[in-house]
Amino acid sequence: MSGRSPKDVRELIIEQQRIEREVERLAQEVALIDRSIGDAEGALSALEAIKKGEAKEDDLLFPVGGGIFLRGKLSEKERVVVNVGSNVFLTKGIEEAINLLKERLNLLNRAKTERVQALSTLRRRYDEIAAILAEERVKAGK
């Protein structure tokens, strides 16, 4: 006879389905965070190049959104406009903007680490449930 009641088995199946949805949601969050990390790293690299005087002053591409860029020249090398949230933009010095990006990267990396750890925990539980359910199927077949 099976060690679990049909009700227990149903509850495990429901938990497994819930875990599947949560894993999918967390995986999407990790993908979004990865994109944000890539954007921030690219911006950080560009600002550091400007700060060091390594950026060429002519024929740069400036994104305007939707995958569209404008060609232009870098006329301001000391200050940048930073979106600080809620469509609020402030003018900051290059060094201050670099520090903001580094802080943002730290936050993003921590958020990613938390989600990856949660994914790992959920996947372990999913595997535990899958093993239990497989065992129950074998017992039910005897």
mmCIF file of N, CA and C in Angstrom:
data_model
loop_
_atom_site.group_PDB
_atom_site.id
_atom_site.type_symbol
_atom_site.label_atom_id
_atom_site.label_comp_id
_atom_site.label_asym_id
_atom_site.label_seq_id
_atom_site.Cartn_x
_atom_site.Cartn_y
_atom_site.Cartn_z
ATOM 1 N N MET A 1 0.831 -1.188 0.000
ATOM 2 C CA MET A 1 0.000 0.000 0.000
ATOM 3 C C MET A 1 0.870 1.244 0.000
ATOM 4 N N SER A 2 0.416 2.297 -0.647
ATOM 5 C CA SER A 2 1.141 3.557 -0.764
ATOM 6 C C SER A 2 1.249 4.233 0.594
ATOM 7 N N GLY A 3 2.368 4.927 0.817
ATOM 8 C CA GLY A 3 2.576 5.624 2.079
ATOM 9 C C GLY A 3 1.835 6.954 2.151
ATOM 10 N N ARG A 4 1.304 7.413 1.058
ATOM 11 C CA ARG A 4 0.631 8.724 1.029
ATOM 12 C C ARG A 4 -0.814 8.558 0.565
ATOM 13 N N SER A 5 -1.644 9.384 1.134
ATOM 14 C CA SER A 5 -3.050 9.350 0.728
ATOM 15 C C SER A 5 -3.212 10.059 -0.613
ATOM 16 N N PRO A 6 -4.299 9.789 -1.318
ATOM 17 C CA PRO A 6 -4.546 10.513 -2.576
ATOM 18 C C PRO A 6 -4.570 12.034 -2.359
ATOM 19 N N LYS A 7 -5.062 12.466 -1.213
ATOM 20 C CA LYS A 7 -5.088 13.901 -0.908
ATOM 21 C C LYS A 7 -3.661 14.448 -0.809
ATOM 22 N N ASP A 8 -2.773 13.709 -0.145
ATOM 23 C CA ASP A 8 -1.370 14.129 -0.032
ATOM 24 C C ASP A 8 -0.719 14.221 -1.412
ATOM 25 N N VAL A 9 -0.999 13.263 -2.257
ATOM 26 C CA VAL A 9 -0.439 13.245 -3.613
ATOM 27 C C VAL A 9 -0.941 14.460 -4.400
ATOM 28 N N ARG A 10 -2.249 14.735 -4.303
ATOM 29 C CA ARG A 10 -2.808 15.918 -4.985
ATOM 30 C C ARG A 10 -2.135 17.200 -4.493
ATOM 31 N N GLU A 11 -1.919 17.290 -3.183
ATOM 32 C CA GLU A 11 -1.266 18.476 -2.620
ATOM 33 C C GLU A 11 0.158 18.632 -3.148
ATOM 34 N N LEU A 12 0.857 17.514 -3.290
ATOM 35 C CA LEU A 12 2.215 17.559 -3.860
ATOM 36 C C LEU A 12 2.191 18.022 -5.312
ATOM 37 N N ILE A 13 1.216 17.535 -6.060
ATOM 38 C CA ILE A 13 1.091 17.947 -7.464
ATOM 39 C C ILE A 13 0.813 19.446 -7.545
ATOM 40 N N ILE A 14 -0.061 19.938 -6.692
ATOM 41 C CA ILE A 14 -0.373 21.377 -6.665
ATOM 42 C C ILE A 14 0.860 22.181 -6.284
ATOM 43 N N GLU A 15 1.610 21.690 -5.295
ATOM 44 C CA GLU A 15 2.838 22.391 -4.892
ATOM 45 C C GLU A 15 3.850 22.405 -6.036
ATOM 46 N N GLN A 16 3.953 21.288 -6.737
ATOM 47 C CA GLN A 16 4.892 21.213 -7.858
ATOM 48 C C GLN A 16 4.506 22.215 -8.958
ATOM 49 N N GLN A 17 3.226 22.341 -9.226
ATOM 50 C CA GLN A 17 2.761 23.302 -10.233
ATOM 51 C C GLN A 17 3.039 24.734 -9.786
ATOM 52 N N ARG A 18 2.829 25.006 -8.510
ATOM 53 C CA ARG A 18 3.119 26.339 -7.973
ATOM 54 C C ARG A 18 4.610 26.657 -8.118
ATOM 55 N N ILE A 19 5.438 25.659 -7.813
ATOM 56 C CA ILE A 19 6.886 25.841 -7.938
ATOM 57 C C ILE A 19 7.263 26.115 -9.391
ATOM 58 N N GLU A 20 6.651 25.402 -10.331
ATOM 59 C CA GLU A 20 6.924 25.639 -11.756
ATOM 60 C C GLU A 20 6.658 27.098 -12.130
ATOM 61 N N ARG A 21 5.527 27.625 -11.673
ATOM 62 C CA ARG A 21 5.190 29.030 -11.975
ATOM 63 C C ARG A 21 6.182 29.985 -11.324
ATOM 64 N N GLU A 22 6.559 29.702 -10.092
ATOM 65 C CA GLU A 22 7.498 30.569 -9.374
ATOM 66 C C GLU A 22 8.881 30.524 -10.030
ATOM 67 N N VAL A 23 9.304 29.348 -10.454
ATOM 68 C CA VAL A 23 10.595 29.219 -11.141
ATOM 69 C C VAL A 23 10.582 30.026 -12.430
ATOM 70 N N GLU A 24 9.489 29.943 -13.170
ATOM 71 C CA GLU A 24 9.374 30.709 -14.416
ATOM 72 C C GLU A 24 9.445 32.214 -14.143
ATOM 73 N N ARG A 25 8.724 32.661 -13.109
ATOM 74 C CA ARG A 25 8.723 34.087 -12.762
ATOM 75 C C ARG A 25 10.123 34.548 -12.356
ATOM 76 N N LEU A 26 10.785 33.767 -11.510
ATOM 77 C CA LEU A 26 12.129 34.137 -11.068
ATOM 78 C C LEU A 26 13.127 34.121 -12.218
ATOM 79 N N ALA A 27 12.993 33.161 -13.119
ATOM 80 C CA ALA A 27 13.894 33.094 -14.283
ATOM 81 C C ALA A 27 13.723 34.343 -15.153
ATOM 82 N N GLN A 28 12.484 34.802 -15.313
ATOM 83 C CA GLN A 28 12.244 36.030 -16.073
ATOM 84 C C GLN A 28 12.862 37.232 -15.366
ATOM 85 N N GLU A 29 12.746 37.279 -14.049
ATOM 86 C CA GLU A 29 13.359 38.374 -13.293
ATOM 87 C C GLU A 29 14.870 38.371 -13.452
ATOM 88 N N VAL A 30 15.482 37.192 -13.395
ATOM 89 C CA VAL A 30 16.935 37.097 -13.568
ATOM 90 C C VAL A 30 17.329 37.595 -14.955
ATOM 91 N N ALA A 31 16.549 37.247 -15.973
ATOM 92 C CA ALA A 31 16.845 37.708 -17.338
ATOM 93 C C ALA A 31 16.754 39.238 -17.419
ATOM 94 N N LEU A 32 15.742 39.821 -16.790
ATOM 95 C CA LEU A 32 15.610 41.285 -16.778
ATOM 96 C C LEU A 32 16.771 41.932 -16.032
ATOM 97 N N ILE A 33 17.141 41.346 -14.915
ATOM 98 C CA ILE A 33 18.267 41.883 -14.138
ATOM 99 C C ILE A 33 19.547 41.792 -14.954
ATOM 100 N N ASP A 34 19.738 40.664 -15.658
ATOM 101 C CA ASP A 34 20.929 40.518 -16.505
ATOM 102 C C ASP A 34 20.994 41.614 -17.568
ATOM 103 N N ARG A 35 19.853 41.934 -18.168
ATOM 104 C CA ARG A 35 19.829 43.013 -19.172
ATOM 105 C C ARG A 35 20.179 44.350 -18.529
ATOM 106 N N SER A 36 19.643 44.598 -17.346
ATOM 107 C CA SER A 36 19.939 45.847 -16.642
ATOM 108 C C SER A 36 21.411 45.924 -16.261
ATOM 109 N N ILE A 37 21.978 44.797 -15.852
ATOM 110 C CA ILE A 37 23.408 44.757 -15.527
ATOM 111 C C ILE A 37 24.222 45.078 -16.774
ATOM 112 N N GLY A 38 23.860 44.482 -17.892
ATOM 113 C CA GLY A 38 24.578 44.756 -19.147
ATOM 114 C C GLY A 38 24.500 46.219 -19.533
ATOM 115 N N ASP A 39 23.315 46.821 -19.401
ATOM 116 C CA ASP A 39 23.150 48.243 -19.708
ATOM 117 C C ASP A 39 24.015 49.101 -18.791
ATOM 118 N N ALA A 40 23.978 48.801 -17.499
ATOM 119 C CA ALA A 40 24.745 49.591 -16.534
ATOM 120 C C ALA A 40 26.248 49.430 -16.761
ATOM 121 N N GLU A 41 26.684 48.215 -17.071
ATOM 122 C CA GLU A 41 28.111 47.994 -17.342
ATOM 123 C C GLU A 41 28.552 48.740 -18.590
ATOM 124 N N GLY A 42 27.699 48.747 -19.612
ATOM 125 C CA GLY A 42 28.028 49.499 -20.830
ATOM 126 C C GLY A 42 28.129 50.984 -20.565
ATOM 127 N N ALA A 43 27.177 51.506 -19.783
ATOM 128 C CA ALA A 43 27.207 52.935 -19.441
ATOM 129 C C ALA A 43 28.432 53.263 -18.594
ATOM 130 N N LEU A 44 28.740 52.390 -17.650
ATOM 131 C CA LEU A 44 29.907 52.602 -16.795
ATOM 132 C C LEU A 44 31.188 52.627 -17.622
ATOM 133 N N SER A 45 31.296 51.694 -18.536
ATOM 134 C CA SER A 45 32.474 51.627 -19.408
ATOM 135 C C SER A 45 32.604 52.908 -20.242
ATOM 136 N N ALA A 46 31.483 53.376 -20.785
ATOM 137 C CA ALA A 46 31.506 54.593 -21.602
ATOM 138 C C ALA A 46 31.910 55.804 -20.768
ATOM 139 N N LEU A 47 31.342 55.927 -19.570
ATOM 140 C CA LEU A 47 31.683 57.071 -18.719
ATOM 141 C C LEU A 47 33.143 57.046 -18.284
ATOM 142 N N GLU A 48 33.640 55.857 -17.982
ATOM 143 C CA GLU A 48 35.048 55.755 -17.583
ATOM 144 C C GLU A 48 35.967 56.102 -18.751
ATOM 145 N N ALA A 49 35.581 55.733 -19.966
ATOM 146 C CA ALA A 49 36.377 56.093 -21.147
ATOM 147 C C ALA A 49 36.368 57.606 -21.355
ATOM 148 N N ILE A 50 35.213 58.222 -21.160
ATOM 149 C CA ILE A 50 35.118 59.688 -21.294
ATOM 150 C C ILE A 50 35.978 60.357 -20.225
ATOM 151 N N LYS A 51 35.883 59.860 -19.004
ATOM 152 C CA LYS A 51 36.647 60.426 -17.886
ATOM 153 C C LYS A 51 38.154 60.366 -18.151
ATOM 154 N N LYS A 52 38.591 59.233 -18.712
ATOM 155 C CA LYS A 52 40.018 59.048 -18.985
ATOM 156 C C LYS A 52 40.459 59.745 -20.265
ATOM 157 N N GLY A 53 39.512 60.320 -21.002
ATOM 158 C CA GLY A 53 39.852 60.983 -22.254
ATOM 159 C C GLY A 53 40.061 60.015 -23.399
ATOM 160 N N GLU A 54 39.580 58.783 -23.245
ATOM 161 C CA GLU A 54 39.762 57.765 -24.277
ATOM 162 C C GLU A 54 38.653 57.776 -25.323
ATOM 163 N N ALA A 55 37.566 58.462 -25.035
ATOM 164 C CA ALA A 55 36.439 58.477 -25.974
ATOM 165 C C ALA A 55 36.738 59.439 -27.105
ATOM 166 N N LYS A 56 36.464 58.986 -28.317
ATOM 167 C CA LYS A 56 36.633 59.866 -29.468
ATOM 168 C C LYS A 56 35.557 60.938 -29.411
ATOM 169 N N GLU A 57 35.918 62.113 -29.826
ATOM 170 C CA GLU A 57 34.988 63.230 -29.718
ATOM 171 C C GLU A 57 34.066 63.360 -30.914
ATOM 172 N N ASP A 58 34.385 62.683 -31.990
ATOM 173 C CA ASP A 58 33.553 62.832 -33.174
ATOM 174 C C ASP A 58 32.889 61.516 -33.548
ATOM 175 N N ASP A 59 31.778 61.650 -34.198
ATOM 176 C CA ASP A 59 31.051 60.518 -34.751
ATOM 177 C C ASP A 59 30.684 59.455 -33.714
ATOM 178 N N LEU A 60 30.039 59.889 -32.644
ATOM 179 C CA LEU A 60 29.514 58.969 -31.645
ATOM 180 C C LEU A 60 28.053 58.666 -31.951
ATOM 181 N N LEU A 61 27.549 57.557 -31.420
ATOM 182 C CA LEU A 61 26.136 57.204 -31.567
ATOM 183 C C LEU A 61 25.438 57.434 -30.232
ATOM 184 N N PHE A 62 24.346 58.188 -30.262
ATOM 185 C CA PHE A 62 23.578 58.487 -29.060
ATOM 186 C C PHE A 62 22.200 57.847 -29.199
ATOM 187 N N PRO A 63 21.841 56.951 -28.271
ATOM 188 C CA PRO A 63 20.533 56.289 -28.371
ATOM 189 C C PRO A 63 19.393 57.261 -28.067
ATOM 190 N N VAL A 64 18.338 57.165 -28.863
ATOM 191 C CA VAL A 64 17.159 57.996 -28.619
ATOM 192 C C VAL A 64 15.958 57.120 -28.279
ATOM 193 N N GLY A 65 16.144 55.785 -28.264
ATOM 194 C CA GLY A 65 15.085 54.847 -27.902
ATOM 195 C C GLY A 65 14.595 54.062 -29.100
ATOM 196 N N GLY A 66 14.001 52.928 -28.808
ATOM 197 C CA GLY A 66 13.442 52.091 -29.865
ATOM 198 C C GLY A 66 14.479 51.562 -30.836
ATOM 199 N N GLY A 67 15.730 51.454 -30.389
ATOM 200 C CA GLY A 67 16.781 50.962 -31.271
ATOM 201 C C GLY A 67 17.266 51.994 -32.280
ATOM 202 N N ILE A 68 16.919 53.269 -32.053
ATOM 203 C CA ILE A 68 17.306 54.362 -32.956
ATOM 204 C C ILE A 68 18.444 55.163 -32.305
ATOM 205 N N PHE A 69 19.429 55.524 -33.123
ATOM 206 C CA PHE A 69 20.585 56.279 -32.645
ATOM 207 C C PHE A 69 20.795 57.509 -33.510
ATOM 208 N N LEU A 70 21.359 58.543 -32.897
ATOM 209 C CA LEU A 70 21.763 59.745 -33.624
ATOM 210 C C LEU A 70 23.282 59.806 -33.642
ATOM 211 N N ARG A 71 23.841 60.224 -34.749
ATOM 212 C CA ARG A 71 25.282 60.471 -34.798
ATOM 213 C C ARG A 71 25.523 61.876 -34.260
ATOM 214 N N GLY A 72 26.597 62.018 -33.524
ATOM 215 C CA GLY A 72 26.887 63.336 -32.985
ATOM 216 C C GLY A 72 28.287 63.413 -32.407
ATOM 217 N N LYS A 73 28.598 64.584 -31.881
ATOM 218 C CA LYS A 73 29.888 64.822 -31.253
ATOM 219 C C LYS A 73 29.669 65.062 -29.768
ATOM 220 N N LEU A 74 30.634 64.664 -29.002
ATOM 221 C CA LEU A 74 30.577 64.833 -27.558
ATOM 222 C C LEU A 74 30.998 66.263 -27.228
ATOM 223 N N SER A 75 30.038 67.068 -26.790
ATOM 224 C CA SER A 75 30.360 68.470 -26.487
ATOM 225 C C SER A 75 30.541 68.710 -24.998
ATOM 226 N N GLU A 76 29.956 67.871 -24.161
ATOM 227 C CA GLU A 76 30.050 68.018 -22.711
ATOM 228 C C GLU A 76 30.725 66.786 -22.142
ATOM 229 N N LYS A 77 31.896 66.981 -21.538
ATOM 230 C CA LYS A 77 32.653 65.843 -21.017
ATOM 231 C C LYS A 77 32.691 65.807 -19.495
ATOM 232 N N GLU A 78 32.158 66.817 -18.865
ATOM 233 C CA GLU A 78 32.245 66.896 -17.412
ATOM 234 C C GLU A 78 30.950 66.533 -16.707
ATOM 235 N N ARG A 79 29.814 66.691 -17.393
ATOM 236 C CA ARG A 79 28.525 66.479 -16.756
ATOM 237 C C ARG A 79 27.641 65.607 -17.641
ATOM 238 N N VAL A 80 26.774 64.839 -16.980
ATOM 239 C CA VAL A 80 25.818 63.979 -17.681
ATOM 240 C C VAL A 80 24.442 64.155 -17.039
ATOM 241 N N VAL A 81 23.423 63.745 -17.757
ATOM 242 C CA VAL A 81 22.056 63.782 -17.237
ATOM 243 C C VAL A 81 21.704 62.356 -16.815
ATOM 244 N N VAL A 82 21.256 62.225 -15.561
ATOM 245 C CA VAL A 82 20.997 60.912 -14.976
ATOM 246 C C VAL A 82 19.517 60.791 -14.616
ATOM 247 N N ASN A 83 18.908 59.673 -15.039
ATOM 248 C CA ASN A 83 17.543 59.367 -14.627
ATOM 249 C C ASN A 83 17.632 58.755 -13.235
ATOM 250 N N VAL A 84 17.109 59.465 -12.224
ATOM 251 C CA VAL A 84 17.185 58.981 -10.846
ATOM 252 C C VAL A 84 15.898 58.281 -10.420
ATOM 253 N N GLY A 85 14.979 58.076 -11.373
ATOM 254 C CA GLY A 85 13.733 57.368 -11.099
ATOM 255 C C GLY A 85 12.529 58.264 -11.241
ATOM 256 N N SER A 86 11.386 57.647 -11.513
ATOM 257 C CA SER A 86 10.105 58.361 -11.669
ATOM 258 C C SER A 86 10.202 59.497 -12.687
ATOM 259 N N ASN A 87 10.965 59.278 -13.747
ATOM 260 C CA ASN A 87 11.175 60.289 -14.787
ATOM 261 C C ASN A 87 11.743 61.593 -14.249
ATOM 262 N N VAL A 88 12.559 61.494 -13.216
ATOM 263 C CA VAL A 88 13.268 62.651 -12.671
ATOM 264 C C VAL A 88 14.704 62.562 -13.173
ATOM 265 N N PHE A 89 15.153 63.634 -13.832
ATOM 266 C CA PHE A 89 16.497 63.678 -14.405
ATOM 267 C C PHE A 89 17.294 64.776 -13.724
ATOM 268 N N LEU A 90 18.532 64.444 -13.342
ATOM 269 C CA LEU A 90 19.412 65.403 -12.696
ATOM 270 C C LEU A 90 20.744 65.457 -13.441
ATOM 271 N N THR A 91 21.334 66.623 -13.446
ATOM 272 C CA THR A 91 22.658 66.774 -14.032
ATOM 273 C C THR A 91 23.681 66.426 -12.955
ATOM 274 N N LYS A 92 24.594 65.531 -13.311
ATOM 275 C CA LYS A 92 25.618 65.065 -12.370
ATOM 276 C C LYS A 92 26.977 65.142 -13.038
ATOM 277 N N GLY A 93 28.002 65.227 -12.218
ATOM 278 C CA GLY A 93 29.366 65.133 -12.718
ATOM 279 C C GLY A 93 29.649 63.693 -13.128
ATOM 280 N N ILE A 94 30.648 63.510 -13.985
ATOM 281 C CA ILE A 94 30.994 62.169 -14.476
ATOM 282 C C ILE A 94 31.298 61.232 -13.306
ATOM 283 N N GLU A 95 32.108 61.684 -12.367
ATOM 284 C CA GLU A 95 32.497 60.822 -11.238
ATOM 285 C C GLU A 95 31.283 60.429 -10.403
ATOM 286 N N GLU A 96 30.380 61.365 -10.177
ATOM 287 C CA GLU A 96 29.170 61.082 -9.418
ATOM 288 C C GLU A 96 28.288 60.068 -10.162
ATOM 289 N N ALA A 97 28.202 60.220 -11.465
ATOM 290 C CA ALA A 97 27.421 59.271 -12.275
ATOM 291 C C ALA A 97 28.063 57.888 -12.245
ATOM 292 N N ILE A 98 29.380 57.832 -12.294
ATOM 293 C CA ILE A 98 30.093 56.557 -12.206
ATOM 294 C C ILE A 98 29.784 55.878 -10.869
ATOM 295 N N ASN A 99 29.816 56.655 -9.802
ATOM 296 C CA ASN A 99 29.507 56.094 -8.479
ATOM 297 C C ASN A 99 28.066 55.601 -8.397
ATOM 298 N N LEU A 100 27.128 56.348 -8.988
ATOM 299 C CA LEU A 100 25.729 55.911 -9.022
ATOM 300 C C LEU A 100 25.593 54.589 -9.772
ATOM 301 N N LEU A 101 26.283 54.477 -10.895
ATOM 302 C CA LEU A 101 26.225 53.230 -11.672
ATOM 303 C C LEU A 101 26.830 52.059 -10.898
ATOM 304 N N LYS A 102 27.905 52.312 -10.193
ATOM 305 C CA LYS A 102 28.518 51.245 -9.392
ATOM 306 C C LYS A 102 27.571 50.795 -8.282
ATOM 307 N N GLU A 103 26.899 51.739 -7.644
ATOM 308 C CA GLU A 103 25.905 51.397 -6.617
ATOM 309 C C GLU A 103 24.764 50.593 -7.231
ATOM 310 N N ARG A 104 24.307 51.046 -8.382
ATOM 311 C CA ARG A 104 23.220 50.349 -9.081
ATOM 312 C C ARG A 104 23.639 48.922 -9.435
ATOM 313 N N LEU A 105 24.883 48.775 -9.919
ATOM 314 C CA LEU A 105 25.385 47.436 -10.249
ATOM 315 C C LEU A 105 25.448 46.539 -9.014
ATOM 316 N N ASN A 106 25.873 47.110 -7.885
ATOM 317 C CA ASN A 106 25.907 46.325 -6.643
ATOM 318 C C ASN A 106 24.506 45.850 -6.266
ATOM 319 N N LEU A 107 23.526 46.750 -6.347
ATOM 320 C CA LEU A 107 22.144 46.381 -6.032
ATOM 321 C C LEU A 107 21.621 45.311 -6.992
ATOM 322 N N LEU A 108 21.902 45.497 -8.268
ATOM 323 C CA LEU A 108 21.446 44.531 -9.267
ATOM 324 C C LEU A 108 22.087 43.164 -9.047
ATOM 325 N N ASN A 109 23.362 43.149 -8.754
ATOM 326 C CA ASN A 109 24.049 41.874 -8.522
ATOM 327 C C ASN A 109 23.522 41.176 -7.271
ATOM 328 N N ARG A 110 23.222 41.943 -6.227
ATOM 329 C CA ARG A 110 22.638 41.344 -5.024
ATOM 330 C C ARG A 110 21.253 40.772 -5.324
ATOM 331 N N ALA A 111 20.459 41.541 -6.072
ATOM 332 C CA ALA A 111 19.116 41.073 -6.434
ATOM 333 C C ALA A 111 19.204 39.794 -7.260
ATOM 334 N N LYS A 112 20.148 39.749 -8.174
ATOM 335 C CA LYS A 112 20.317 38.554 -9.000
ATOM 336 C C LYS A 112 20.722 37.361 -8.137
ATOM 337 N N THR A 113 21.668 37.573 -7.230
ATOM 338 C CA THR A 113 22.125 36.495 -6.348
ATOM 339 C C THR A 113 20.972 35.940 -5.520
ATOM 340 N N GLU A 114 20.139 36.827 -4.982
ATOM 341 C CA GLU A 114 18.981 36.392 -4.186
ATOM 342 C C GLU A 114 18.043 35.531 -5.017
ATOM 343 N N ARG A 115 17.790 35.958 -6.240
ATOM 344 C CA ARG A 115 16.864 35.215 -7.086
ATOM 345 C C ARG A 115 17.447 33.879 -7.541
ATOM 346 N N VAL A 116 18.735 33.857 -7.820
ATOM 347 C CA VAL A 116 19.378 32.610 -8.228
ATOM 348 C C VAL A 116 19.357 31.612 -7.064
ATOM 349 N N GLN A 117 19.577 32.104 -5.847
ATOM 350 C CA GLN A 117 19.508 31.225 -4.678
ATOM 351 C C GLN A 117 18.084 30.694 -4.488
ATOM 352 N N ALA A 118 17.092 31.569 -4.653
ATOM 353 C CA ALA A 118 15.696 31.138 -4.535
ATOM 354 C C ALA A 118 15.373 30.101 -5.605
ATOM 355 N N LEU A 119 15.865 30.314 -6.818
ATOM 356 C CA LEU A 119 15.654 29.337 -7.894
ATOM 357 C C LEU A 119 16.247 27.986 -7.524
ATOM 358 N N SER A 120 17.426 27.999 -6.978
ATOM 359 C CA SER A 120 18.090 26.762 -6.596
ATOM 360 C C SER A 120 17.273 26.010 -5.537
ATOM 361 N N THR A 121 16.790 26.739 -4.548
ATOM 362 C CA THR A 121 15.970 26.132 -3.497
ATOM 363 C C THR A 121 14.687 25.545 -4.078
ATOM 364 N N LEU A 122 14.032 26.313 -4.939
ATOM 365 C CA LEU A 122 12.789 25.836 -5.548
ATOM 366 C C LEU A 122 13.026 24.608 -6.425
ATOM 367 N N ARG A 123 14.115 24.622 -7.171
ATOM 368 C CA ARG A 123 14.408 23.478 -8.044
ATOM 369 C C ARG A 123 14.690 22.214 -7.235
ATOM 370 N N ARG A 124 15.379 22.390 -6.095
ATOM 371 C CA ARG A 124 15.616 21.230 -5.231
ATOM 372 C C ARG A 124 14.292 20.660 -4.721
ATOM 373 N N ARG A 125 13.400 21.534 -4.273
ATOM 374 C CA ARG A 125 12.099 21.072 -3.777
ATOM 375 C C ARG A 125 11.300 20.418 -4.905
ATOM 376 N N TYR A 126 11.360 21.013 -6.092
ATOM 377 C CA TYR A 126 10.668 20.432 -7.251
ATOM 378 C C TYR A 126 11.168 19.012 -7.496
ATOM 379 N N ASP A 127 12.481 18.833 -7.473
ATOM 380 C CA ASP A 127 13.067 17.510 -7.693
ATOM 381 C C ASP A 127 12.651 16.525 -6.599
ATOM 382 N N GLU A 128 12.583 16.996 -5.347
ATOM 383 C CA GLU A 128 12.130 16.140 -4.243
ATOM 384 C C GLU A 128 10.701 15.657 -4.506
ATOM 385 N N ILE A 129 9.856 16.591 -4.888
ATOM 386 C CA ILE A 129 8.460 16.243 -5.160
ATOM 387 C C ILE A 129 8.372 15.286 -6.343
ATOM 388 N N ALA A 130 9.145 15.547 -7.381
ATOM 389 C CA ALA A 130 9.127 14.665 -8.561
ATOM 390 C C ALA A 130 9.531 13.249 -8.167
ATOM 391 N N ALA A 131 10.521 13.122 -7.297
ATOM 392 C CA ALA A 131 10.962 11.792 -6.859
ATOM 393 C C ALA A 131 9.863 11.100 -6.049
ATOM 394 N N ILE A 132 9.206 11.847 -5.159
ATOM 395 C CA ILE A 132 8.119 11.283 -4.359
ATOM 396 C C ILE A 132 6.981 10.824 -5.265
ATOM 397 N N LEU A 133 6.617 11.679 -6.217
ATOM 398 C CA LEU A 133 5.514 11.330 -7.117
ATOM 399 C C LEU A 133 5.866 10.123 -7.986
ATOM 400 N N ALA A 134 7.108 10.036 -8.425
ATOM 401 C CA ALA A 134 7.532 8.876 -9.219
ATOM 402 C C ALA A 134 7.439 7.605 -8.377
ATOM 403 N N GLU A 135 7.859 7.705 -7.134
ATOM 404 C CA GLU A 135 7.783 6.564 -6.223
ATOM 405 C C GLU A 135 6.317 6.152 -5.999
ATOM 406 N N GLU A 136 5.449 7.134 -5.861
ATOM 407 C CA GLU A 136 4.014 6.846 -5.669
ATOM 408 C C GLU A 136 3.424 6.183 -6.908
ATOM 409 N N ARG A 137 3.871 6.603 -8.094
ATOM 410 C CA ARG A 137 3.373 5.972 -9.327
ATOM 411 C C ARG A 137 3.808 4.512 -9.401
ATOM 412 N N VAL A 138 5.049 4.265 -8.992
ATOM 413 C CA VAL A 138 5.553 2.883 -9.004
ATOM 414 C C VAL A 138 4.753 2.044 -8.017
ATOM 415 N N LYS A 139 4.508 2.576 -6.824
ATOM 416 C CA LYS A 139 3.742 1.843 -5.814
ATOM 417 C C LYS A 139 2.311 1.592 -6.286
ATOM 418 N N ALA A 140 1.732 2.560 -6.956
ATOM 419 C CA ALA A 140 0.357 2.435 -7.432
ATOM 420 C C ALA A 140 0.268 1.403 -8.546
ATOM 421 N N GLY A 141 1.345 1.207 -9.294
ATOM 422 C CA GLY A 141 1.350 0.264 -10.404
ATOM 423 C C GLY A 141 1.501 -1.176 -9.964
ATOM 424 N N LYS A 142 1.911 -1.418 -8.748
ATOM 425 C CA LYS A 142 2.129 -2.803 -8.254
ATOM 426 C C LYS A 142 0.853 -3.460 -7.863
#
